[in-house]
């Protein structure tokens, strides 16, 4: 069954500032979480002109974090084959991402994001149909929240106490009770997560696991965006884009030298696992490339 959940993350910054903050946060977290055996590899990054969301960049990345995968999932697929490939289209303030895993060829996981200069009160920013709205669940994520679950520690934990934090450069903070209604500037990331894992016996659990993982990721990355405000504030978009390209180039050279297995791509990964046509595990057959296409759910942008 398809699950649709919309997360709304309110941030004490402007839309223009958030674009800088997010780009800085992504680069820093990728660097901090990349080791000799795990990490993120950029397969492609190029400018695009998209009629639906506008001009921006398309990136393709491999995520290999086997040590953070729940143990029950490894019962269905080899650990070294549980690699996610992300296809992302960033035309800020609109972005969309789709994730592909060769071991779960029927899995559909997409994240559609719209950023608005408000405090999270806008309804149906994604232009959903009546049927989609009826099944959509909305959750507002408060970056001040200290509540944590298992996924929070898997993703990483930003331990800054925002009830005491004040930015030296901007004077923003602390974030006290009711801050979302009072702060200025303010903006919200509206993230629509759509998950469909049509596998008998474990599909629903996989869907719930992925949604919980996305929630923890959204919370921790946005906490980091604000916690690092004195590091990125004042930087220019052009500076970050140049640093981003340098980082991608350096990272890929290291992967080619030290971690050639990361470059085996979908075809190599497909040889490690297979699922039969009914969505059950079949360890004795091989996935055919033509059956393992990347499925990206489309969203009607209006």
PDB file of C-alpha atoms in Angstrom:
ATOM      1  CA  UNK A   1       0.000   0.000   0.000  1.00  0.00           C
ATOM      2  CA  UNK A   2       1.340   3.419  -0.971  1.00  0.00           C
ATOM      3  CA  UNK A   3       2.117   5.620   2.013  1.00  0.00           C
ATOM      4  CA  UNK A   4       2.206   9.407   1.670  1.00  0.00           C
ATOM      5  CA  UNK A   5       3.619  11.559   4.441  1.00  0.00           C
ATOM      6  CA  UNK A   6       4.312  15.281   4.337  1.00  0.00           C
ATOM      7  CA  UNK A   7       6.937  16.628   6.695  1.00  0.00           C
ATOM      8  CA  UNK A   8       7.073  20.368   7.331  1.00  0.00           C
ATOM      9  CA  UNK A   9      10.325  21.727   8.728  1.00  0.00           C
ATOM     10  CA  UNK A  10      10.195  25.390   9.814  1.00  0.00           C
ATOM     11  CA  UNK A  11      13.542  27.196   9.822  1.00  0.00           C
ATOM     12  CA  UNK A  12      14.595  30.583  11.325  1.00  0.00           C
ATOM     13  CA  UNK A  13      16.106  31.904   8.094  1.00  0.00           C
ATOM     14  CA  UNK A  14      15.115  33.309   4.720  1.00  0.00           C
ATOM     15  CA  UNK A  15      14.634  31.286   1.536  1.00  0.00           C
ATOM     16  CA  UNK A  16      17.881  32.670   0.144  1.00  0.00           C
ATOM     17  CA  UNK A  17      19.787  31.791   3.317  1.00  0.00           C
ATOM     18  CA  UNK A  18      18.354  28.284   3.406  1.00  0.00           C
ATOM     19  CA  UNK A  19      19.677  27.508  -0.075  1.00  0.00           C
ATOM     20  CA  UNK A  20      23.180  28.337   1.163  1.00  0.00           C
ATOM     21  CA  UNK A  21      22.677  26.504   4.467  1.00  0.00           C
ATOM     22  CA  UNK A  22      21.433  23.334   2.803  1.00  0.00           C
ATOM     23  CA  UNK A  23      24.242  23.179   0.254  1.00  0.00           C
ATOM     24  CA  UNK A  24      26.856  23.746   2.978  1.00  0.00           C
ATOM     25  CA  UNK A  25      25.248  21.132   5.243  1.00  0.00           C
ATOM     26  CA  UNK A  26      25.137  18.467   2.508  1.00  0.00           C
ATOM     27  CA  UNK A  27      28.824  18.914   1.650  1.00  0.00           C
ATOM     28  CA  UNK A  28      29.932  18.884   5.290  1.00  0.00           C
ATOM     29  CA  UNK A  29      27.849  15.848   6.246  1.00  0.00           C
ATOM     30  CA  UNK A  30      29.007  13.882   3.199  1.00  0.00           C
ATOM     31  CA  UNK A  31      32.620  14.593   4.138  1.00  0.00           C
ATOM     32  CA  UNK A  32      32.073  13.647   7.787  1.00  0.00           C
ATOM     33  CA  UNK A  33      30.299  10.386   6.925  1.00  0.00           C
ATOM     34  CA  UNK A  34      32.648   9.116   4.235  1.00  0.00           C
ATOM     35  CA  UNK A  35      35.219   6.480   5.196  1.00  0.00           C
ATOM     36  CA  UNK A  36      37.340   3.933   3.343  1.00  0.00           C
ATOM     37  CA  UNK A  37      34.452   1.468   3.295  1.00  0.00           C
ATOM     38  CA  UNK A  38      31.291   3.591   3.323  1.00  0.00           C
ATOM     39  CA  UNK A  39      30.112   6.929   2.085  1.00  0.00           C
ATOM     40  CA  UNK A  40      28.624   8.906  -0.774  1.00  0.00           C
ATOM     41  CA  UNK A  41      29.819   8.937  -4.359  1.00  0.00           C
ATOM     42  CA  UNK A  42      28.625  11.411  -6.979  1.00  0.00           C
ATOM     43  CA  UNK A  43      28.147   9.644 -10.304  1.00  0.00           C
ATOM     44  CA  UNK A  44      26.937  12.701 -12.188  1.00  0.00           C
ATOM     45  CA  UNK A  45      26.225  16.383 -11.639  1.00  0.00           C
ATOM     46  CA  UNK A  46      25.048  18.529 -14.545  1.00  0.00           C
ATOM     47  CA  UNK A  47      22.843  21.557 -15.221  1.00  0.00           C
ATOM     48  CA  UNK A  48      19.304  20.916 -16.469  1.00  0.00           C
ATOM     49  CA  UNK A  49      16.343  22.821 -17.860  1.00  0.00           C
ATOM     50  CA  UNK A  50      13.173  21.138 -16.606  1.00  0.00           C
ATOM     51  CA  UNK A  51       9.759  22.301 -17.800  1.00  0.00           C
ATOM     52  CA  UNK A  52       8.106  21.093 -14.594  1.00  0.00           C
ATOM     53  CA  UNK A  53      10.347  22.535 -11.892  1.00  0.00           C
ATOM     54  CA  UNK A  54      12.619  24.972 -13.746  1.00  0.00           C
ATOM     55  CA  UNK A  55      16.349  25.318 -14.339  1.00  0.00           C
ATOM     56  CA  UNK A  56      18.758  23.702 -11.919  1.00  0.00           C
ATOM     57  CA  UNK A  57      20.992  20.662 -11.481  1.00  0.00           C
ATOM     58  CA  UNK A  58      20.572  16.917 -11.819  1.00  0.00           C
ATOM     59  CA  UNK A  59      22.752  14.737  -9.613  1.00  0.00           C
ATOM     60  CA  UNK A  60      23.144  10.995  -9.361  1.00  0.00           C
ATOM     61  CA  UNK A  61      24.698   9.573  -6.200  1.00  0.00           C
ATOM     62  CA  UNK A  62      25.470   6.213  -4.620  1.00  0.00           C
ATOM     63  CA  UNK A  63      24.911   5.799  -0.877  1.00  0.00           C
ATOM     64  CA  UNK A  64      26.711   2.911   0.809  1.00  0.00           C
ATOM     65  CA  UNK A  65      26.047   2.756   4.557  1.00  0.00           C
ATOM     66  CA  UNK A  66      25.781  -0.951   5.315  1.00  0.00           C
ATOM     67  CA  UNK A  67      26.682  -0.543   8.984  1.00  0.00           C
ATOM     68  CA  UNK A  68      23.529   1.541   9.498  1.00  0.00           C
ATOM     69  CA  UNK A  69      21.067  -0.852   7.852  1.00  0.00           C
ATOM     70  CA  UNK A  70      18.620  -2.571  10.273  1.00  0.00           C
ATOM     71  CA  UNK A  71      19.588  -6.199  10.763  1.00  0.00           C
ATOM     72  CA  UNK A  72      16.175  -7.554   9.770  1.00  0.00           C
ATOM     73  CA  UNK A  73      16.601  -6.185   6.228  1.00  0.00           C
ATOM     74  CA  UNK A  74      19.797  -8.192   5.730  1.00  0.00           C
ATOM     75  CA  UNK A  75      17.696 -11.354   5.978  1.00  0.00           C
ATOM     76  CA  UNK A  76      16.257 -10.510   2.569  1.00  0.00           C
ATOM     77  CA  UNK A  77      19.361  -9.362   0.668  1.00  0.00           C
ATOM     78  CA  UNK A  78      23.167  -9.497   0.821  1.00  0.00           C
ATOM     79  CA  UNK A  79      24.575  -6.699   2.958  1.00  0.00           C
ATOM     80  CA  UNK A  80      27.110  -5.601   0.330  1.00  0.00           C
ATOM     81  CA  UNK A  81      24.322  -5.190  -2.239  1.00  0.00           C
ATOM     82  CA  UNK A  82      22.164  -2.855  -0.146  1.00  0.00           C
ATOM     83  CA  UNK A  83      23.287   0.289  -1.896  1.00  0.00           C
ATOM     84  CA  UNK A  84      20.935   3.157  -2.680  1.00  0.00           C
ATOM     85  CA  UNK A  85      21.178   5.201  -5.841  1.00  0.00           C
ATOM     86  CA  UNK A  86      19.622   8.663  -5.744  1.00  0.00           C
ATOM     87  CA  UNK A  87      18.478  10.618  -8.772  1.00  0.00           C
ATOM     88  CA  UNK A  88      17.836  14.238  -7.755  1.00  0.00           C
ATOM     89  CA  UNK A  89      16.585  17.315  -9.571  1.00  0.00           C
ATOM     90  CA  UNK A  90      17.311  20.574  -7.755  1.00  0.00           C
ATOM     91  CA  UNK A  91      15.656  23.671  -9.163  1.00  0.00           C
ATOM     92  CA  UNK A  92      15.419  25.570  -5.895  1.00  0.00           C
ATOM     93  CA  UNK A  93      12.926  26.337  -4.394  1.00  0.00           C
ATOM     94  CA  UNK A  94      11.536  23.103  -5.945  1.00  0.00           C
ATOM     95  CA  UNK A  95      13.396  19.814  -5.705  1.00  0.00           C
ATOM     96  CA  UNK A  96      12.609  16.157  -6.217  1.00  0.00           C
ATOM     97  CA  UNK A  97      14.507  12.944  -5.508  1.00  0.00           C
ATOM     98  CA  UNK A  98      13.947   9.289  -6.289  1.00  0.00           C
ATOM     99  CA  UNK A  99      15.793   6.342  -4.781  1.00  0.00           C
ATOM    100  CA  UNK A 100      16.611   3.014  -6.420  1.00  0.00           C
ATOM    101  CA  UNK A 101      17.852  -0.196  -4.811  1.00  0.00           C
ATOM    102  CA  UNK A 102      18.663  -3.141  -7.111  1.00  0.00           C
ATOM    103  CA  UNK A 103      17.737  -5.640  -4.409  1.00  0.00           C
ATOM    104  CA  UNK A 104      14.209  -4.229  -4.140  1.00  0.00           C
ATOM    105  CA  UNK A 105      13.331  -3.478  -7.738  1.00  0.00           C
ATOM    106  CA  UNK A 106       9.641  -2.750  -7.024  1.00  0.00           C
ATOM    107  CA  UNK A 107      10.394  -0.273  -4.263  1.00  0.00           C
ATOM    108  CA  UNK A 108       9.332   3.302  -4.992  1.00  0.00           C
ATOM    109  CA  UNK A 109      10.690   5.996  -2.670  1.00  0.00           C
ATOM    110  CA  UNK A 110      10.405   9.623  -3.726  1.00  0.00           C
ATOM    111  CA  UNK A 111      10.817  12.923  -1.911  1.00  0.00           C
ATOM    112  CA  UNK A 112       9.276  16.052  -3.447  1.00  0.00           C
ATOM    113  CA  UNK A 113      10.220  19.316  -1.734  1.00  0.00           C
ATOM    114  CA  UNK A 114       8.815  22.811  -2.030  1.00  0.00           C
ATOM    115  CA  UNK A 115      10.345  25.635   0.015  1.00  0.00           C
ATOM    116  CA  UNK A 116       8.146  28.579   1.004  1.00  0.00           C
ATOM    117  CA  UNK A 117       8.658  31.782   2.997  1.00  0.00           C
ATOM    118  CA  UNK A 118       6.098  30.921   5.680  1.00  0.00           C
ATOM    119  CA  UNK A 119       5.865  29.160   9.037  1.00  0.00           C
ATOM    120  CA  UNK A 120       4.413  25.843   7.862  1.00  0.00           C
ATOM    121  CA  UNK A 121       0.761  26.838   7.580  1.00  0.00           C
ATOM    122  CA  UNK A 122       0.330  26.427   3.809  1.00  0.00           C
ATOM    123  CA  UNK A 123      -1.926  23.562   2.752  1.00  0.00           C
ATOM    124  CA  UNK A 124      -1.516  21.325  -0.296  1.00  0.00           C
ATOM    125  CA  UNK A 125       1.561  23.063  -1.667  1.00  0.00           C
ATOM    126  CA  UNK A 126       2.231  19.928  -3.737  1.00  0.00           C
ATOM    127  CA  UNK A 127      -1.094  20.086  -5.556  1.00  0.00           C
ATOM    128  CA  UNK A 128      -2.290  16.642  -4.468  1.00  0.00           C
ATOM    129  CA  UNK A 129      -5.569  15.124  -5.647  1.00  0.00           C
ATOM    130  CA  UNK A 130      -8.491  14.502  -3.271  1.00  0.00           C
ATOM    131  CA  UNK A 131      -7.535  10.830  -3.079  1.00  0.00           C
ATOM    132  CA  UNK A 132      -3.917  11.659  -2.252  1.00  0.00           C
ATOM    133  CA  UNK A 133      -4.952  14.233   0.345  1.00  0.00           C
ATOM    134  CA  UNK A 134      -7.195  11.644   1.993  1.00  0.00           C
ATOM    135  CA  UNK A 135      -4.246   9.277   2.495  1.00  0.00           C
ATOM    136  CA  UNK A 136      -1.632  11.947   3.264  1.00  0.00           C
ATOM    137  CA  UNK A 137      -0.389  12.337   6.820  1.00  0.00           C
ATOM    138  CA  UNK A 138       1.151  15.657   7.892  1.00  0.00           C
ATOM    139  CA  UNK A 139       3.804  16.049  10.585  1.00  0.00           C
ATOM    140  CA  UNK A 140       5.520  19.274  11.619  1.00  0.00           C
ATOM    141  CA  UNK A 141       9.122  18.670  12.656  1.00  0.00           C
ATOM    142  CA  UNK A 142      10.404  21.036  15.336  1.00  0.00           C
ATOM    143  CA  UNK A 143      14.189  21.410  15.126  1.00  0.00           C
ATOM    144  CA  UNK A 144      14.210  22.299  18.833  1.00  0.00           C
ATOM    145  CA  UNK A 145      12.869  18.859  19.739  1.00  0.00           C
ATOM    146  CA  UNK A 146      15.165  16.754  21.890  1.00  0.00           C
ATOM    147  CA  UNK A 147      13.140  13.574  21.308  1.00  0.00           C
ATOM    148  CA  UNK A 148      15.247  10.855  19.662  1.00  0.00           C
ATOM    149  CA  UNK A 149      14.682   7.329  18.403  1.00  0.00           C
ATOM    150  CA  UNK A 150      16.965   4.590  17.075  1.00  0.00           C
ATOM    151  CA  UNK A 151      17.138   6.205  13.644  1.00  0.00           C
ATOM    152  CA  UNK A 152      18.349   9.479  15.162  1.00  0.00           C
ATOM    153  CA  UNK A 153      21.477   7.770  16.431  1.00  0.00           C
ATOM    154  CA  UNK A 154      21.933   5.892  13.169  1.00  0.00           C
ATOM    155  CA  UNK A 155      21.707   9.098  11.124  1.00  0.00           C
ATOM    156  CA  UNK A 156      23.708  11.150  13.622  1.00  0.00           C
ATOM    157  CA  UNK A 157      22.774  13.396  16.482  1.00  0.00           C
ATOM    158  CA  UNK A 158      23.267  17.169  16.585  1.00  0.00           C
ATOM    159  CA  UNK A 159      23.524  17.824  20.329  1.00  0.00           C
ATOM    160  CA  UNK A 160      23.126  21.631  20.273  1.00  0.00           C
ATOM    161  CA  UNK A 161      20.564  22.933  22.791  1.00  0.00           C
ATOM    162  CA  UNK A 162      18.649  25.512  20.754  1.00  0.00           C
ATOM    163  CA  UNK A 163      16.868  26.802  23.841  1.00  0.00           C
ATOM    164  CA  UNK A 164      20.265  28.257  24.816  1.00  0.00           C
ATOM    165  CA  UNK A 165      21.918  28.689  21.412  1.00  0.00           C
ATOM    166  CA  UNK A 166      22.538  32.163  19.932  1.00  0.00           C
ATOM    167  CA  UNK A 167      24.282  32.831  16.633  1.00  0.00           C
ATOM    168  CA  UNK A 168      27.255  35.185  16.986  1.00  0.00           C
ATOM    169  CA  UNK A 169      26.958  36.483  13.430  1.00  0.00           C
ATOM    170  CA  UNK A 170      23.184  36.952  13.215  1.00  0.00           C
ATOM    171  CA  UNK A 171      22.049  37.156  16.843  1.00  0.00           C
ATOM    172  CA  UNK A 172      19.331  34.577  16.135  1.00  0.00           C
ATOM    173  CA  UNK A 173      18.246  32.368  18.972  1.00  0.00           C
ATOM    174  CA  UNK A 174      17.588  31.043  21.440  1.00  0.00           C
ATOM    175  CA  UNK A 175      14.549  29.186  20.062  1.00  0.00           C
ATOM    176  CA  UNK A 176      12.012  29.141  22.871  1.00  0.00           C
ATOM    177  CA  UNK A 177       8.462  27.803  23.087  1.00  0.00           C
ATOM    178  CA  UNK A 178       6.303  29.231  20.295  1.00  0.00           C
ATOM    179  CA  UNK A 179       9.326  30.347  18.255  1.00  0.00           C
ATOM    180  CA  UNK A 180       7.792  29.229  14.935  1.00  0.00           C
ATOM    181  CA  UNK A 181       4.996  31.767  15.315  1.00  0.00           C
ATOM    182  CA  UNK A 182       7.257  34.664  16.242  1.00  0.00           C
ATOM    183  CA  UNK A 183      10.607  34.403  14.458  1.00  0.00           C
ATOM    184  CA  UNK A 184      11.690  36.410  11.448  1.00  0.00           C
ATOM    185  CA  UNK A 185      12.996  35.624   8.915  1.00  0.00           C
ATOM    186  CA  UNK A 186      11.245  32.280   8.569  1.00  0.00           C
ATOM    187  CA  UNK A 187      10.758  29.630   5.896  1.00  0.00           C
ATOM    188  CA  UNK A 188       9.483  26.058   5.628  1.00  0.00           C
ATOM    189  CA  UNK A 189      10.653  22.990   3.723  1.00  0.00           C
ATOM    190  CA  UNK A 190       7.565  20.998   2.693  1.00  0.00           C
ATOM    191  CA  UNK A 191       8.812  17.456   2.049  1.00  0.00           C
ATOM    192  CA  UNK A 192       6.384  14.957   0.564  1.00  0.00           C
ATOM    193  CA  UNK A 193       7.589  11.381   1.041  1.00  0.00           C
ATOM    194  CA  UNK A 194       5.912   8.690  -1.055  1.00  0.00           C
ATOM    195  CA  UNK A 195       6.776   5.056  -0.339  1.00  0.00           C
ATOM    196  CA  UNK A 196       5.501   1.893  -1.957  1.00  0.00           C
ATOM    197  CA  UNK A 197       7.102  -1.459  -1.122  1.00  0.00           C
ATOM    198  CA  UNK A 198       4.750  -4.112  -2.599  1.00  0.00           C
ATOM    199  CA  UNK A 199       6.368  -7.116  -0.942  1.00  0.00           C
ATOM    200  CA  UNK A 200       4.288  -9.734   0.820  1.00  0.00           C
ATOM    201  CA  UNK A 201       5.210 -10.278   4.453  1.00  0.00           C
ATOM    202  CA  UNK A 202       7.583  -7.381   5.003  1.00  0.00           C
ATOM    203  CA  UNK A 203       6.501  -4.576   2.650  1.00  0.00           C
ATOM    204  CA  UNK A 204       4.625  -2.541   5.261  1.00  0.00           C
ATOM    205  CA  UNK A 205       7.468  -2.843   7.754  1.00  0.00           C
ATOM    206  CA  UNK A 206       9.925  -1.701   5.075  1.00  0.00           C
ATOM    207  CA  UNK A 207       7.727   1.310   4.259  1.00  0.00           C
ATOM    208  CA  UNK A 208       7.482   2.295   7.926  1.00  0.00           C
ATOM    209  CA  UNK A 209      11.243   1.865   8.358  1.00  0.00           C
ATOM    210  CA  UNK A 210      12.002   4.117   5.388  1.00  0.00           C
ATOM    211  CA  UNK A 211       9.591   6.824   6.561  1.00  0.00           C
ATOM    212  CA  UNK A 212      11.094   6.737  10.065  1.00  0.00           C
ATOM    213  CA  UNK A 213      14.556   6.979   8.550  1.00  0.00           C
ATOM    214  CA  UNK A 214      13.561   9.970   6.412  1.00  0.00           C
ATOM    215  CA  UNK A 215      12.050  11.722   9.430  1.00  0.00           C
ATOM    216  CA  UNK A 216      15.248  11.277  11.468  1.00  0.00           C
ATOM    217  CA  UNK A 217      17.329  12.468   8.519  1.00  0.00           C
ATOM    218  CA  UNK A 218      15.190  15.592   8.058  1.00  0.00           C
ATOM    219  CA  UNK A 219      15.372  16.436  11.766  1.00  0.00           C
ATOM    220  CA  UNK A 220      19.118  16.017  12.153  1.00  0.00           C
ATOM    221  CA  UNK A 221      20.116  17.708   8.877  1.00  0.00           C
ATOM    222  CA  UNK A 222      17.952  20.741   9.586  1.00  0.00           C
ATOM    223  CA  UNK A 223      19.217  20.976  13.156  1.00  0.00           C
ATOM    224  CA  UNK A 224      22.713  21.022  11.683  1.00  0.00           C
ATOM    225  CA  UNK A 225      21.740  23.724   9.180  1.00  0.00           C
ATOM    226  CA  UNK A 226      20.919  26.102  12.023  1.00  0.00           C
ATOM    227  CA  UNK A 227      23.674  24.928  14.375  1.00  0.00           C
ATOM    228  CA  UNK A 228      26.271  25.722  11.674  1.00  0.00           C
ATOM    229  CA  UNK A 229      24.813  29.136  10.788  1.00  0.00           C
ATOM    230  CA  UNK A 230      27.990  30.983  11.826  1.00  0.00           C
ATOM    231  CA  UNK A 231      29.989  28.783   9.436  1.00  0.00           C
ATOM    232  CA  UNK A 232      27.910  29.351   6.285  1.00  0.00           C
ATOM    233  CA  UNK A 233      26.360  32.773   6.916  1.00  0.00           C
ATOM    234  CA  UNK A 234      27.756  35.343   4.502  1.00  0.00           C
ATOM    235  CA  UNK A 235      28.910  32.802   1.922  1.00  0.00           C
ATOM    236  CA  UNK A 236      27.870  33.273  -1.695  1.00  0.00           C
ATOM    237  CA  UNK A 237      26.073  30.661  -3.777  1.00  0.00           C
ATOM    238  CA  UNK A 238      28.824  30.811  -6.409  1.00  0.00           C
ATOM    239  CA  UNK A 239      31.446  30.019  -3.752  1.00  0.00           C
ATOM    240  CA  UNK A 240      29.576  26.941  -2.611  1.00  0.00           C
ATOM    241  CA  UNK A 241      28.934  25.718  -6.142  1.00  0.00           C
ATOM    242  CA  UNK A 242      32.667  25.920  -6.876  1.00  0.00           C
ATOM    243  CA  UNK A 243      33.504  24.128  -3.615  1.00  0.00           C
ATOM    244  CA  UNK A 244      30.854  21.512  -4.414  1.00  0.00           C
ATOM    245  CA  UNK A 245      32.386  20.707  -7.793  1.00  0.00           C
ATOM    246  CA  UNK A 246      35.863  20.529  -6.252  1.00  0.00           C
ATOM    247  CA  UNK A 247      34.550  18.229  -3.542  1.00  0.00           C
ATOM    248  CA  UNK A 248      32.857  15.950  -6.085  1.00  0.00           C
ATOM    249  CA  UNK A 249      35.991  15.745  -8.200  1.00  0.00           C
ATOM    250  CA  UNK A 250      38.251  14.984  -5.218  1.00  0.00           C
ATOM    251  CA  UNK A 251      35.787  12.490  -3.763  1.00  0.00           C
ATOM    252  CA  UNK A 252      35.450  10.547  -6.994  1.00  0.00           C
ATOM    253  CA  UNK A 253      39.226  10.345  -7.450  1.00  0.00           C
ATOM    254  CA  UNK A 254      39.510   8.847  -3.979  1.00  0.00           C
ATOM    255  CA  UNK A 255      36.736   6.353  -4.762  1.00  0.00           C
ATOM    256  CA  UNK A 256      38.454   5.254  -7.949  1.00  0.00           C
ATOM    257  CA  UNK A 257      41.725   4.695  -6.103  1.00  0.00           C
ATOM    258  CA  UNK A 258      40.610   3.339  -2.743  1.00  0.00           C
ATOM    259  CA  UNK A 259      37.106   2.001  -3.236  1.00  0.00           C
ATOM    260  CA  UNK A 260      36.660   0.622  -6.742  1.00  0.00           C
ATOM    261  CA  UNK A 261      33.705  -1.474  -5.567  1.00  0.00           C
ATOM    262  CA  UNK A 262      31.627   1.681  -5.253  1.00  0.00           C
ATOM    263  CA  UNK A 263      31.882   2.138  -8.998  1.00  0.00           C
ATOM    264  CA  UNK A 264      30.394  -1.209  -9.968  1.00  0.00           C
ATOM    265  CA  UNK A 265      27.070   0.541 -10.586  1.00  0.00           C
ATOM    266  CA  UNK A 266      23.628  -0.998 -10.961  1.00  0.00           C
ATOM    267  CA  UNK A 267      24.653  -3.881 -13.198  1.00  0.00           C
ATOM    268  CA  UNK A 268      27.236  -5.164 -10.749  1.00  0.00           C
ATOM    269  CA  UNK A 269      24.870  -4.762  -7.815  1.00  0.00           C
ATOM    270  CA  UNK A 270      22.066  -6.531  -9.656  1.00  0.00           C
ATOM    271  CA  UNK A 271      24.204  -9.645  -9.924  1.00  0.00           C
ATOM    272  CA  UNK A 272      24.305  -9.840  -6.134  1.00  0.00           C
ATOM    273  CA  UNK A 273      20.592 -10.050  -5.479  1.00  0.00           C
ATOM    274  CA  UNK A 274      17.262 -10.839  -7.071  1.00  0.00           C
ATOM    275  CA  UNK A 275      13.530 -10.669  -6.400  1.00  0.00           C
ATOM    276  CA  UNK A 276      11.001 -12.746  -8.290  1.00  0.00           C
ATOM    277  CA  UNK A 277       8.011 -11.328 -10.147  1.00  0.00           C
ATOM    278  CA  UNK A 278       5.727 -11.757  -7.131  1.00  0.00           C
ATOM    279  CA  UNK A 279       7.925  -9.618  -4.912  1.00  0.00           C
ATOM    280  CA  UNK A 280       9.335 -12.520  -2.878  1.00  0.00           C
ATOM    281  CA  UNK A 281      13.009 -13.193  -2.325  1.00  0.00           C
ATOM    282  CA  UNK A 282      14.651 -15.476  -4.871  1.00  0.00           C
ATOM    283  CA  UNK A 283      18.322 -15.997  -4.132  1.00  0.00           C
ATOM    284  CA  UNK A 284      18.871 -18.511  -6.930  1.00  0.00           C
ATOM    285  CA  UNK A 285      18.164 -16.334  -9.946  1.00  0.00           C
ATOM    286  CA  UNK A 286      19.692 -13.140 -11.297  1.00  0.00           C
ATOM    287  CA  UNK A 287      18.018  -9.843 -11.934  1.00  0.00           C
ATOM    288  CA  UNK A 288      17.887  -8.848 -15.560  1.00  0.00           C
ATOM    289  CA  UNK A 289      18.919  -5.295 -16.273  1.00  0.00           C
ATOM    290  CA  UNK A 290      15.745  -4.606 -18.228  1.00  0.00           C
ATOM    291  CA  UNK A 291      13.638  -5.577 -15.184  1.00  0.00           C
ATOM    292  CA  UNK A 292      15.492  -3.298 -12.806  1.00  0.00           C
ATOM    293  CA  UNK A 293      14.677   0.127 -14.166  1.00  0.00           C
ATOM    294  CA  UNK A 294      14.500   3.124 -11.882  1.00  0.00           C
ATOM    295  CA  UNK A 295      10.868   3.836 -10.964  1.00  0.00           C
ATOM    296  CA  UNK A 296      10.229   7.489 -10.149  1.00  0.00           C
ATOM    297  CA  UNK A 297       6.727   8.494  -9.126  1.00  0.00           C
ATOM    298  CA  UNK A 298       5.682  11.750 -10.747  1.00  0.00           C
ATOM    299  CA  UNK A 299       4.132  14.694  -8.983  1.00  0.00           C
ATOM    300  CA  UNK A 300       1.868  17.268 -10.608  1.00  0.00           C
ATOM    301  CA  UNK A 301       3.637  20.571  -9.931  1.00  0.00           C
ATOM    302  CA  UNK A 302       1.330  23.567  -9.972  1.00  0.00           C
TER     303      UNK A 302
END
